[in-house]
Amino acid sequence: MYEELMEKAIEVSKNSYSPYSKFAVGACVLAESGKTYVGCNFENSSFGMSICAERNAIGTAIANGERKLKAVAIYSPNQDNCFPCGSCRQVMHEFCSSDEEFDVIVKEGENLKVYNLAFLLPESFSL
Ligand code: THU
């Protein structure tokens, strides 16, 4: 399953709009419904408006009615082990049943590495 998620993340990274950083990213989230949603990063000449691949994918999941997500695969052709930024980790926290039950999958060479959100975002903030 995680291989399939990563394949989709790799495919969507090809649509990245990143002329400023030249750092392409693709992400594919798995919802508790079993459906998957992809997103890529897209930048802006006003740099601070750039949107990460993970938040683009999560936003698409939300727009399709999902509220609980289980995992996200992240890929960049520019970097092995492309980890999510701090802001995206907080957004993942918002839409998972628990941090322990949400997996982040990255690629290291030919291998997939799986990290738990509880490990990547310790002592996370909730209201
Ligand atoms: N980026 C992502 O899409 N996801 C991350 O987790 C890290 C950073 C994007 C934002 C920007 O378009 C480019 O990578 C360089 O920061």
PDB file of C-alpha atoms and ligand atoms in Angstrom:
ATOM      1  CA  MET A   1       0.000   0.000   0.000  1.00  0.00           C
ATOM      2  CA  TYR A   2       2.752   2.452   0.937  1.00  0.00           C
ATOM      3  CA  GLU A   3       4.572   1.600  -2.310  1.00  0.00           C
ATOM      4  CA  GLU A   4       1.436   2.605  -4.206  1.00  0.00           C
ATOM      5  CA  LEU A   5       1.203   5.872  -2.236  1.00  0.00           C
ATOM      6  CA  MET A   6       4.831   6.651  -3.036  1.00  0.00           C
ATOM      7  CA  GLU A   7       4.303   5.902  -6.757  1.00  0.00           C
ATOM      8  CA  LYS A   8       1.497   8.473  -6.804  1.00  0.00           C
ATOM      9  CA  ALA A   9       3.654  11.009  -4.942  1.00  0.00           C
ATOM     10  CA  ILE A  10       6.436  10.494  -7.497  1.00  0.00           C
ATOM     11  CA  GLU A  11       4.017  10.916 -10.400  1.00  0.00           C
ATOM     12  CA  VAL A  12       2.429  14.132  -9.075  1.00  0.00           C
ATOM     13  CA  SER A  13       5.833  15.671  -8.260  1.00  0.00           C
ATOM     14  CA  LYS A  14       6.216  16.017 -12.042  1.00  0.00           C
ATOM     15  CA  ASN A  15       3.451  18.653 -11.944  1.00  0.00           C
ATOM     16  CA  SER A  16       5.214  20.768  -9.313  1.00  0.00           C
ATOM     17  CA  TYR A  17       5.262  24.482 -10.094  1.00  0.00           C
ATOM     18  CA  SER A  18       8.531  25.505  -8.449  1.00  0.00           C
ATOM     19  CA  PRO A  19      10.378  27.955 -10.742  1.00  0.00           C
ATOM     20  CA  TYR A  20      11.827  29.914  -7.780  1.00  0.00           C
ATOM     21  CA  SER A  21      13.221  27.202  -5.511  1.00  0.00           C
ATOM     22  CA  LYS A  22      13.531  24.598  -8.291  1.00  0.00           C
ATOM     23  CA  PHE A  23      12.647  22.125  -5.547  1.00  0.00           C
ATOM     24  CA  ALA A  24       9.827  19.864  -6.726  1.00  0.00           C
ATOM     25  CA  VAL A  25       7.705  17.964  -4.205  1.00  0.00           C
ATOM     26  CA  GLY A  26       4.821  15.532  -4.587  1.00  0.00           C
ATOM     27  CA  ALA A  27       2.612  14.069  -1.872  1.00  0.00           C
ATOM     28  CA  CYS A  28      -0.112  11.466  -1.691  1.00  0.00           C
ATOM     29  CA  VAL A  29      -2.360  11.097   1.350  1.00  0.00           C
ATOM     30  CA  LEU A  30      -4.345   8.018   2.346  1.00  0.00           C
ATOM     31  CA  ALA A  31      -7.665   8.727   4.046  1.00  0.00           C
ATOM     32  CA  GLU A  32      -9.447   6.402   6.467  1.00  0.00           C
ATOM     33  CA  SER A  33     -12.025   5.910   3.675  1.00  0.00           C
ATOM     34  CA  GLY A  34      -9.290   4.118   1.725  1.00  0.00           C
ATOM     35  CA  LYS A  35      -9.182   6.825  -0.957  1.00  0.00           C
ATOM     36  CA  THR A  36      -5.979   8.640  -1.891  1.00  0.00           C
ATOM     37  CA  TYR A  37      -5.403  12.281  -2.842  1.00  0.00           C
ATOM     38  CA  VAL A  38      -2.356  13.838  -4.453  1.00  0.00           C
ATOM     39  CA  GLY A  39      -0.819  17.302  -4.382  1.00  0.00           C
ATOM     40  CA  CYS A  40       2.350  19.060  -5.488  1.00  0.00           C
ATOM     41  CA  ASN A  41       3.974  22.279  -4.324  1.00  0.00           C
ATOM     42  CA  PHE A  42       3.148  25.452  -6.208  1.00  0.00           C
ATOM     43  CA  GLU A  43       5.050  28.671  -5.750  1.00  0.00           C
ATOM     44  CA  ASN A  44       4.430  32.353  -6.313  1.00  0.00           C
ATOM     45  CA  SER A  45       6.583  35.355  -7.190  1.00  0.00           C
ATOM     46  CA  SER A  46       5.495  36.596  -3.764  1.00  0.00           C
ATOM     47  CA  PHE A  47       7.522  33.776  -2.186  1.00  0.00           C
ATOM     48  CA  GLY A  48       5.627  33.530   1.106  1.00  0.00           C
ATOM     49  CA  MET A  49       2.489  32.459  -0.753  1.00  0.00           C
ATOM     50  CA  SER A  50       4.057  29.165  -1.860  1.00  0.00           C
ATOM     51  CA  ILE A  51       2.052  26.088  -0.901  1.00  0.00           C
ATOM     52  CA  CYS A  52       3.663  22.794   0.106  1.00  0.00           C
ATOM     53  CA  ALA A  53       2.768  19.534  -1.639  1.00  0.00           C
ATOM     54  CA  GLU A  54       1.500  17.973   1.591  1.00  0.00           C
ATOM     55  CA  ARG A  55      -0.934  20.794   2.356  1.00  0.00           C
ATOM     56  CA  ASN A  56      -2.130  20.792  -1.242  1.00  0.00           C
ATOM     57  CA  ALA A  57      -2.876  17.045  -1.020  1.00  0.00           C
ATOM     58  CA  ILE A  58      -4.534  17.387   2.410  1.00  0.00           C
ATOM     59  CA  GLY A  59      -6.633  20.330   1.167  1.00  0.00           C
ATOM     60  CA  THR A  60      -7.879  18.205  -1.739  1.00  0.00           C
ATOM     61  CA  ALA A  61      -8.786  15.395   0.670  1.00  0.00           C
ATOM     62  CA  ILE A  62     -10.727  17.851   2.841  1.00  0.00           C
ATOM     63  CA  ALA A  63     -12.493  19.334  -0.195  1.00  0.00           C
ATOM     64  CA  ASN A  64     -13.603  15.805  -1.083  1.00  0.00           C
ATOM     65  CA  GLY A  65     -15.250  15.371   2.305  1.00  0.00           C
ATOM     66  CA  GLU A  66     -12.472  13.514   4.156  1.00  0.00           C
ATOM     67  CA  ARG A  67     -11.805  14.396   7.798  1.00  0.00           C
ATOM     68  CA  LYS A  68      -9.537  11.591   9.028  1.00  0.00           C
ATOM     69  CA  LEU A  69      -6.281  10.799   7.295  1.00  0.00           C
ATOM     70  CA  LYS A  70      -3.993   7.824   7.934  1.00  0.00           C
ATOM     71  CA  ALA A  71      -0.752   8.399   6.050  1.00  0.00           C
ATOM     72  CA  VAL A  72       1.138  10.585   3.599  1.00  0.00           C
ATOM     73  CA  ALA A  73       3.942   9.697   1.183  1.00  0.00           C
ATOM     74  CA  ILE A  74       6.293  12.551   0.250  1.00  0.00           C
ATOM     75  CA  TYR A  75       8.738  12.646  -2.643  1.00  0.00           C
ATOM     76  CA  SER A  76      11.214  15.106  -4.080  1.00  0.00           C
ATOM     77  CA  PRO A  77      13.459  14.326  -7.049  1.00  0.00           C
ATOM     78  CA  ASN A  78      15.879  16.825  -5.486  1.00  0.00           C
ATOM     79  CA  GLN A  79      16.362  15.195  -2.086  1.00  0.00           C
ATOM     80  CA  ASP A  80      16.298  11.776  -0.447  1.00  0.00           C
ATOM     81  CA  ASN A  81      14.303  11.649   2.797  1.00  0.00           C
ATOM     82  CA  CYS A  82      12.171  14.696   1.981  1.00  0.00           C
ATOM     83  CA  PHE A  83      10.551  15.323   5.365  1.00  0.00           C
ATOM     84  CA  PRO A  84       7.504  17.553   5.868  1.00  0.00           C
ATOM     85  CA  CYS A  85       8.025  21.086   7.147  1.00  0.00           C
ATOM     86  CA  GLY A  86       6.810  22.021  10.627  1.00  0.00           C
ATOM     87  CA  SER A  87       3.654  23.733   9.339  1.00  0.00           C
ATOM     88  CA  CYS A  88       2.618  20.638   7.370  1.00  0.00           C
ATOM     89  CA  ARG A  89       3.222  18.424  10.423  1.00  0.00           C
ATOM     90  CA  GLN A  90       0.769  20.567  12.382  1.00  0.00           C
ATOM     91  CA  VAL A  91      -1.805  20.297   9.551  1.00  0.00           C
ATOM     92  CA  MET A  92      -1.394  16.483   9.537  1.00  0.00           C
ATOM     93  CA  HIS A  93      -2.010  16.540  13.295  1.00  0.00           C
ATOM     94  CA  GLU A  94      -5.319  18.341  12.709  1.00  0.00           C
ATOM     95  CA  PHE A  95      -6.662  15.611  10.459  1.00  0.00           C
ATOM     96  CA  CYS A  96      -5.558  12.320  12.032  1.00  0.00           C
ATOM     97  CA  SER A  97      -7.272  10.155  14.645  1.00  0.00           C
ATOM     98  CA  SER A  98      -4.085  10.217  16.700  1.00  0.00           C
ATOM     99  CA  ASP A  99      -0.464  11.104  15.970  1.00  0.00           C
ATOM    100  CA  GLU A 100       0.494   7.480  16.754  1.00  0.00           C
ATOM    101  CA  GLU A 101      -1.855   6.271  14.012  1.00  0.00           C
ATOM    102  CA  PHE A 102      -0.554   8.569  11.261  1.00  0.00           C
ATOM    103  CA  ASP A 103       2.423   7.503   9.141  1.00  0.00           C
ATOM    104  CA  VAL A 104       4.754   9.686   7.088  1.00  0.00           C
ATOM    105  CA  ILE A 105       6.531   7.804   4.304  1.00  0.00           C
ATOM    106  CA  VAL A 106       9.690   9.124   2.653  1.00  0.00           C
ATOM    107  CA  LYS A 107      12.076   7.621   0.120  1.00  0.00           C
ATOM    108  CA  GLU A 108      15.707   6.812   0.835  1.00  0.00           C
ATOM    109  CA  GLY A 109      17.276   5.467  -2.328  1.00  0.00           C
ATOM    110  CA  GLU A 110      15.118   2.519  -3.350  1.00  0.00           C
ATOM    111  CA  ASN A 111      13.771   2.044   0.178  1.00  0.00           C
ATOM    112  CA  LEU A 112      10.757   3.503   1.904  1.00  0.00           C
ATOM    113  CA  LYS A 113      11.131   4.807   5.441  1.00  0.00           C
ATOM    114  CA  VAL A 114       8.090   5.097   7.672  1.00  0.00           C
ATOM    115  CA  TYR A 115       7.900   7.601  10.518  1.00  0.00           C
ATOM    116  CA  ASN A 116       5.123   8.104  12.977  1.00  0.00           C
ATOM    117  CA  LEU A 117       3.674  11.616  13.378  1.00  0.00           C
ATOM    118  CA  ALA A 118       4.082  11.279  17.169  1.00  0.00           C
ATOM    119  CA  PHE A 119       7.835  10.980  16.511  1.00  0.00           C
ATOM    120  CA  LEU A 120       7.966  13.858  14.000  1.00  0.00           C
ATOM    121  CA  LEU A 121       5.777  16.238  16.040  1.00  0.00           C
ATOM    122  CA  PRO A 122       6.264  15.552  19.752  1.00  0.00           C
ATOM    123  CA  GLU A 123       4.089  17.376  22.292  1.00  0.00           C
ATOM    124  CA  SER A 124       1.783  18.551  19.495  1.00  0.00           C
ATOM    125  CA  PHE A 125      -0.682  21.394  19.945  1.00  0.00           C
ATOM    126  CA  SER A 126      -4.447  20.903  19.992  1.00  0.00           C
ATOM    127  CA  LEU A 127      -7.351  22.986  21.271  1.00  0.00           C
TER     128      LEU A 127
HETATM  129  N1  THU B   1       8.081  22.149   0.191  1.00  0.00           N
HETATM  130  C1  THU B   1       7.083  21.218   0.155  1.00  0.00           C
HETATM  131  O1  THU B   1       6.284  21.181  -0.782  1.00  0.00           O
HETATM  132  N2  THU B   1       6.999  20.352   1.190  1.00  0.00           N
HETATM  133  C2  THU B   1       7.864  20.305   2.232  1.00  0.00           C
HETATM  134  O2  THU B   1       7.661  19.540   3.165  1.00  0.00           O
HETATM  135  C3  THU B   1       9.033  21.169   2.258  1.00  0.00           C
HETATM  136  C4  THU B   1       9.024  22.297   1.277  1.00  0.00           C
HETATM  137  C5  THU B   1       8.197  23.078  -0.932  1.00  0.00           C
HETATM  138  C6  THU B   1       7.875  24.498  -0.614  1.00  0.00           C
HETATM  139  C7  THU B   1       8.666  25.235  -1.687  1.00  0.00           C
HETATM  140  O3  THU B   1       7.887  25.272  -2.874  1.00  0.00           O
HETATM  141  C8  THU B   1       9.864  24.337  -1.928  1.00  0.00           C
HETATM  142  O4  THU B   1       9.524  23.063  -1.402  1.00  0.00           O
HETATM  143  C9  THU B   1      11.146  24.821  -1.278  1.00  0.00           C
HETATM  144  O5  THU B   1      10.954  25.127   0.056  1.00  0.00           O
END
